[in-house]
PDB file of C-alpha atoms in Angstrom:
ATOM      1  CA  UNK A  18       6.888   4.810 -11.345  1.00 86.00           C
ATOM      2  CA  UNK A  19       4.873   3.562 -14.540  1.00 89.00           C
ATOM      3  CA  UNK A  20       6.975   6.047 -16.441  1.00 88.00           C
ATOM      4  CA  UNK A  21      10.383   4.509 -15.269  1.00 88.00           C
ATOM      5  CA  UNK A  22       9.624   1.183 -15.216  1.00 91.00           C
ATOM      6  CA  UNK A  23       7.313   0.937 -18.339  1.00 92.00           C
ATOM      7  CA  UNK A  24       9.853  -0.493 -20.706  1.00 91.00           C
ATOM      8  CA  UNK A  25      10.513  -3.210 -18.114  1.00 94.00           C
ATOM      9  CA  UNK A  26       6.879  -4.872 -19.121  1.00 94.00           C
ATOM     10  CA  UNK A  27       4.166  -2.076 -19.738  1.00 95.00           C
ATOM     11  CA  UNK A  28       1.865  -4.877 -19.290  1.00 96.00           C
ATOM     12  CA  UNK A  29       2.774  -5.161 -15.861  1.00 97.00           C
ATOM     13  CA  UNK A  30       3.662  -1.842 -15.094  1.00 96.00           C
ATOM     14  CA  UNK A  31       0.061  -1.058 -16.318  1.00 97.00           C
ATOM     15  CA  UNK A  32      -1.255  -3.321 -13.859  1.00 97.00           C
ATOM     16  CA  UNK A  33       0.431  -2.006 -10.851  1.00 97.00           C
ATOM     17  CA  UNK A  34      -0.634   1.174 -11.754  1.00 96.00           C
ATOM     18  CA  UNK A  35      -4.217   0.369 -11.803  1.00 97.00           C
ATOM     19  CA  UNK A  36      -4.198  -2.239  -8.660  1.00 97.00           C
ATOM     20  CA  UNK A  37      -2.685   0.725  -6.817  1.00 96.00           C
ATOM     21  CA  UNK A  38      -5.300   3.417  -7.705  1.00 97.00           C
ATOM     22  CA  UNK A  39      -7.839   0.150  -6.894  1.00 97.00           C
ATOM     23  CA  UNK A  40      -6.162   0.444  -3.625  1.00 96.00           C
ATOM     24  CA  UNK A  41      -6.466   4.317  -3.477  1.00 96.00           C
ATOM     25  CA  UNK A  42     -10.030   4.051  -4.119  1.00 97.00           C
ATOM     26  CA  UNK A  43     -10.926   1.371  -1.572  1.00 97.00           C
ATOM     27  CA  UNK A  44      -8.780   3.475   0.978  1.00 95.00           C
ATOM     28  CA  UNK A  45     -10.734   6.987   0.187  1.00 95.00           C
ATOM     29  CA  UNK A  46     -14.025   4.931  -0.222  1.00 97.00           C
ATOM     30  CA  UNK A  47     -12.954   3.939   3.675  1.00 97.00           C
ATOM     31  CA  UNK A  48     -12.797   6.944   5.132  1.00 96.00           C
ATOM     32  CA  UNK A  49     -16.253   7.174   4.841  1.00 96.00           C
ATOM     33  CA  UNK A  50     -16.186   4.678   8.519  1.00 96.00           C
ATOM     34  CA  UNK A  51     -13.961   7.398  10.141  1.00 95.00           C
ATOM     35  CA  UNK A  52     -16.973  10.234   9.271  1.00 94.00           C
ATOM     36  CA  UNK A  53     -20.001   7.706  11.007  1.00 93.00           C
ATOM     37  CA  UNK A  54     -18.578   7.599  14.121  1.00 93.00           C
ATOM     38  CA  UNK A  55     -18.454  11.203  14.654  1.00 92.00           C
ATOM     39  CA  UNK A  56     -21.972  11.385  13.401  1.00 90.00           C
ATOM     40  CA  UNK A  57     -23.070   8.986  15.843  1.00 90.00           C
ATOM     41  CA  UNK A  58     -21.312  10.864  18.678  1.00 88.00           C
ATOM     42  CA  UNK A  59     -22.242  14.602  17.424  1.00 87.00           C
ATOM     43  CA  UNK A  60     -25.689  13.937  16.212  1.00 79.00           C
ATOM     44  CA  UNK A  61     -27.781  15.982  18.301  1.00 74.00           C
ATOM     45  CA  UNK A  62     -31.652  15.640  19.089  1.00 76.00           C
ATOM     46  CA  UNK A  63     -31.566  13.097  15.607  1.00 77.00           C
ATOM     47  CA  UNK A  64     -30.226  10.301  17.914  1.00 82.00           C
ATOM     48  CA  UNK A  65     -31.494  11.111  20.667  1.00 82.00           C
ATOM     49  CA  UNK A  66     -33.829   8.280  20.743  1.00 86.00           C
ATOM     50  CA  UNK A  67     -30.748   5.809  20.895  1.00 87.00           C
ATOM     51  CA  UNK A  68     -29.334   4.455  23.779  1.00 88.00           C
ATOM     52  CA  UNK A  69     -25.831   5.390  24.922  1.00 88.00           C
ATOM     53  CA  UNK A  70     -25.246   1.844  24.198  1.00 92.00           C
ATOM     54  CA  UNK A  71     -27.010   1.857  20.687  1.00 91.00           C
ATOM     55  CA  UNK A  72     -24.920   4.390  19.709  1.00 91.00           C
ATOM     56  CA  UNK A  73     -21.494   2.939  21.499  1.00 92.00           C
ATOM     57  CA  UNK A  74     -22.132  -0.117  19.294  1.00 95.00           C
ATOM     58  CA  UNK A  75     -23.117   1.747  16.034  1.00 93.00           C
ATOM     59  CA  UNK A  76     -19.456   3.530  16.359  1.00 94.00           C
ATOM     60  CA  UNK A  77     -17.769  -0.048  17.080  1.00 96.00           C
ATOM     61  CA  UNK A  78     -19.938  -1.069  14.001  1.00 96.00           C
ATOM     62  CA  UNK A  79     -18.112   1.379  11.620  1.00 96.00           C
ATOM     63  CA  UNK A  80     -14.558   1.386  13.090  1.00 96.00           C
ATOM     64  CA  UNK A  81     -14.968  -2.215  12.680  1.00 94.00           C
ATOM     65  CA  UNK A  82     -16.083  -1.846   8.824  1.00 96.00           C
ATOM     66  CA  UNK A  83     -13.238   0.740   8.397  1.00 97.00           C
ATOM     67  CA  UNK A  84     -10.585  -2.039   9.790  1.00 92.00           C
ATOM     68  CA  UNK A  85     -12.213  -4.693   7.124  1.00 92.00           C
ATOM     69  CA  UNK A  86     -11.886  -1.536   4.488  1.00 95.00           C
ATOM     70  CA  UNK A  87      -7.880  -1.197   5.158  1.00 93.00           C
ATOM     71  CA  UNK A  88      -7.253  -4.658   5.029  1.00 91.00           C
ATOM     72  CA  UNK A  89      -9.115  -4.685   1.468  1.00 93.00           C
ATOM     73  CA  UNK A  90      -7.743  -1.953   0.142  1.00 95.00           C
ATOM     74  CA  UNK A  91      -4.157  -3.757   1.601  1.00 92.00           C
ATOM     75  CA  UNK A  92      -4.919  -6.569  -0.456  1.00 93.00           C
ATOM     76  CA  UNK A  93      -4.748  -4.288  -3.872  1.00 96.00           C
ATOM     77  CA  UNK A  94      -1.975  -2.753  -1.800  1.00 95.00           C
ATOM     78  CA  UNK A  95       0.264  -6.047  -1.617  1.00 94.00           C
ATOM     79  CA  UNK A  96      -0.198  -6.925  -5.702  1.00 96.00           C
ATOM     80  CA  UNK A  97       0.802  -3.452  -6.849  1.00 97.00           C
ATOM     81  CA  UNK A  98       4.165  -4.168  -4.324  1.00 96.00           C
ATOM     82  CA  UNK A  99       4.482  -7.539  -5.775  1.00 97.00           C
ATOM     83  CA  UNK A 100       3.900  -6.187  -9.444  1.00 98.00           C
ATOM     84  CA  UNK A 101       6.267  -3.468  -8.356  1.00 97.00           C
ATOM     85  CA  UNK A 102       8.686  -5.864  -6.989  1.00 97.00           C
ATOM     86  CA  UNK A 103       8.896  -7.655 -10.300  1.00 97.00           C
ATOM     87  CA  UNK A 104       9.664  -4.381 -12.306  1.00 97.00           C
ATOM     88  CA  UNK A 105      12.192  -3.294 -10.052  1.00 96.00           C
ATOM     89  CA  UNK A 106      13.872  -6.879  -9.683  1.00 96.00           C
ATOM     90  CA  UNK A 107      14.056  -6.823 -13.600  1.00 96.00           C
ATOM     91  CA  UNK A 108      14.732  -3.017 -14.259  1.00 92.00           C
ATOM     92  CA  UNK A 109      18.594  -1.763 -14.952  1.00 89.00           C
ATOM     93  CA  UNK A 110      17.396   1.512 -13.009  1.00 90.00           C
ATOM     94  CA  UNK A 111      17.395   0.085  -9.332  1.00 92.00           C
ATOM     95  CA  UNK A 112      19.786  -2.865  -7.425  1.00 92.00           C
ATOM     96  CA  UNK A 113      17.928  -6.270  -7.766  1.00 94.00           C
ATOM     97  CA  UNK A 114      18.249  -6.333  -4.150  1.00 95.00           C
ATOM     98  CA  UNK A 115      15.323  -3.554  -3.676  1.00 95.00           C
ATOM     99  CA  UNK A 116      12.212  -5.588  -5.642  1.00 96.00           C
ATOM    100  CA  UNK A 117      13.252  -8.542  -2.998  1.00 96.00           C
ATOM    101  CA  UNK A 118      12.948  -6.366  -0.397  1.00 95.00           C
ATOM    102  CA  UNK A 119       9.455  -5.453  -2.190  1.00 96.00           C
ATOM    103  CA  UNK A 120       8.646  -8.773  -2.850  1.00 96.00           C
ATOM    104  CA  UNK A 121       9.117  -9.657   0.942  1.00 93.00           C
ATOM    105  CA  UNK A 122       6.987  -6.339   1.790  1.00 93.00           C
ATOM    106  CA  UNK A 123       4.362  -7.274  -0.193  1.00 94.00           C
ATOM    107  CA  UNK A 124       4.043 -10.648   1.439  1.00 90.00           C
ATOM    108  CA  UNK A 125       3.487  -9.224   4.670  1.00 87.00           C
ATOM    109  CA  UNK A 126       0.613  -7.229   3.570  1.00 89.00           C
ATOM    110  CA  UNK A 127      -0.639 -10.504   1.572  1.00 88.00           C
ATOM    111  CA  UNK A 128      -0.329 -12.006   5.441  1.00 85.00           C
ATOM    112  CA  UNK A 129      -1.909  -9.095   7.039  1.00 83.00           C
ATOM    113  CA  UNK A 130      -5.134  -8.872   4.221  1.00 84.00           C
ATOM    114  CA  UNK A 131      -5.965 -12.860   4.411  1.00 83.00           C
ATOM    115  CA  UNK A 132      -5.048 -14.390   7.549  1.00 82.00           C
ATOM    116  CA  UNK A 133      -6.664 -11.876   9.323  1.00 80.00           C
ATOM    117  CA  UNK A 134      -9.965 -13.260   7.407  1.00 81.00           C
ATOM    118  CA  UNK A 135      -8.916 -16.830   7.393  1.00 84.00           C
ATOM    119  CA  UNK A 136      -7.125 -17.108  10.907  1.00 82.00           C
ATOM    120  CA  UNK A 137      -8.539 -13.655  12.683  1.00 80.00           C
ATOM    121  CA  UNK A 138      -6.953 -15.792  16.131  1.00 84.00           C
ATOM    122  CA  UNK A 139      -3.279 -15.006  14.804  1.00 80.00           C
ATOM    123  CA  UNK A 140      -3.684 -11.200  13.947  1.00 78.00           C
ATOM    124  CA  UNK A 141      -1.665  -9.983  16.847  1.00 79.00           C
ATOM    125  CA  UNK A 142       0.945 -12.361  16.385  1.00 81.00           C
ATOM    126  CA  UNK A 143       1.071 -11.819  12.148  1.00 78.00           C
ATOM    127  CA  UNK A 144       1.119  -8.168  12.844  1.00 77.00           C
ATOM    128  CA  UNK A 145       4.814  -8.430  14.921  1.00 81.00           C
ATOM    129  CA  UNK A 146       5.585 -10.142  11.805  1.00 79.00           C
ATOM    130  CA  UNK A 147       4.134  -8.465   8.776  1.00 81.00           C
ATOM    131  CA  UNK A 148       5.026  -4.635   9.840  1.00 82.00           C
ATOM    132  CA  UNK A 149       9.109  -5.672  10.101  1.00 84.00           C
ATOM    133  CA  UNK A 150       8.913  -6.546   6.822  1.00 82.00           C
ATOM    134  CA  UNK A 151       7.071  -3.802   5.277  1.00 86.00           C
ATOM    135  CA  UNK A 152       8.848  -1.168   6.758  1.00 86.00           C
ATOM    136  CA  UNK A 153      12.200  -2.675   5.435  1.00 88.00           C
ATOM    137  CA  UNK A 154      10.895  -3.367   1.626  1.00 89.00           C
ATOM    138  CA  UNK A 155       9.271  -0.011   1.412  1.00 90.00           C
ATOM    139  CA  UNK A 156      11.407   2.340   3.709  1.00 92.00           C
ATOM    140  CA  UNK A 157      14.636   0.883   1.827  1.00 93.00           C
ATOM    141  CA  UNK A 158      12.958   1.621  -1.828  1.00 92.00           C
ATOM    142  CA  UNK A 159      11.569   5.161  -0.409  1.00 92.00           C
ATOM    143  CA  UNK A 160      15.352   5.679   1.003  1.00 93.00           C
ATOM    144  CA  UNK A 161      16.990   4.709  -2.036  1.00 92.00           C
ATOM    145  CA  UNK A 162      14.520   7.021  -4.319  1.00 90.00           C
ATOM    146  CA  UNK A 163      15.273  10.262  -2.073  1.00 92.00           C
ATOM    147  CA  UNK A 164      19.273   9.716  -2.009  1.00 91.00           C
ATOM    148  CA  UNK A 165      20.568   7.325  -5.085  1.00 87.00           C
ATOM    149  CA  UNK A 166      17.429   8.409  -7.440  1.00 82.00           C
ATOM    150  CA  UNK A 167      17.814   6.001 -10.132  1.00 74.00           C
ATOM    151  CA  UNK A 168      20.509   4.891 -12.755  1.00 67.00           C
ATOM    152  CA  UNK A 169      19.763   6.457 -15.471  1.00 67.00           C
ATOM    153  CA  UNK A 170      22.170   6.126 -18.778  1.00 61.00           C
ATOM    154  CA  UNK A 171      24.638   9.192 -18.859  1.00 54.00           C
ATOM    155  CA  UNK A 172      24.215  10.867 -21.672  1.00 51.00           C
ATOM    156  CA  UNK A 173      26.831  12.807 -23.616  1.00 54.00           C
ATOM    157  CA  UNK A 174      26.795  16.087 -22.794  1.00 56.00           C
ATOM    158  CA  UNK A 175      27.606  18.284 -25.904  1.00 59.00           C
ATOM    159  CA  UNK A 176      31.401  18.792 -25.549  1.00 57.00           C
ATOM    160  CA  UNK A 177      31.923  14.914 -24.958  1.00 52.00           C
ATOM    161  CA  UNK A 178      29.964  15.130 -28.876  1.00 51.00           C
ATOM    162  CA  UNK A 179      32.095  18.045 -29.945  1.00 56.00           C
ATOM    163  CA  UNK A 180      35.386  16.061 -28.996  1.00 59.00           C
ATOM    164  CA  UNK A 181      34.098  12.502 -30.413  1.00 54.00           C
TER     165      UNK A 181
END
């Protein structure tokens, strides 16, 4: 994507870039939560000094942390859509229609990241919310990549040169 929509603003299209490897980073980083658990569960004779409930609350502990990790890493998540939202609003190559779809993705993951640490009360109810509109910004650009591609200028092909 930095490659198509770099001559929109490379500036920007820079930025995305990097706040969505940010993102991929946090994300992998994450996964780390996922492994703990299983430790904690699997360890053997090493835990064996824990309590059942020690160890019940050690794996809530990380699955917990991992949650906090994915909204994080959502937060880099919904700037590269926004930055991406921008580019594609402003790029000849796709309908302006898709980076408002974006745009309106990327404020449901901007919902999802901070009012689940600013108003944790209304995460159930954001969540009905916030996953409509992500899966209609994104699925429509991902749909629109794998059928319409984008609009690239036609070039002449050598017997349209030949004849001109």
């Amino acid at each position: 994507l930095y490659q198509l929509l770099r001559p929109v603003n490379q500036t920007i299209a820079a930025i995305a870039t990097a706040t969505r490897l940010m993102q991929t980073a946090v994300h992998g980083v994450n996964l780390i939560n996922l492994v703990f658990p299983l430790l904690l569960l699997t360890g053997g004779s090493a835990l064996s000094d824990f309590s059942a409930t020690q160890l019940n609350a050690g794996v809530l502990l990380f699955l917990d942390a991992h949650h906090y990790g994915v909204l994080i890493s959502e937060a880099f998540f919904a700037v590269s859509t926004l930055l991406l939202a921008y580019l594609v609003y402003r790029s000849e190559l796709f309908p302006a229609l898709l980076g408002i779809l974006l745009a309106i993705a990327s404020l449901g993951y901007f919902l999802d990241s901070f009012v689940f640490f600013l108003l944790p009360q209304y995460e159930a109810v954001l969540v009905s919310v916030m996953q409509p509109m992500a899966v209609v910004g994104e699925l429509s650009f991902t749909i629109y990549l794998l059928v319409k591609g984008v609009r690239l200028a036609r070039r002449p092909t050598p017997a349209a040169v030949a004849t001109a």
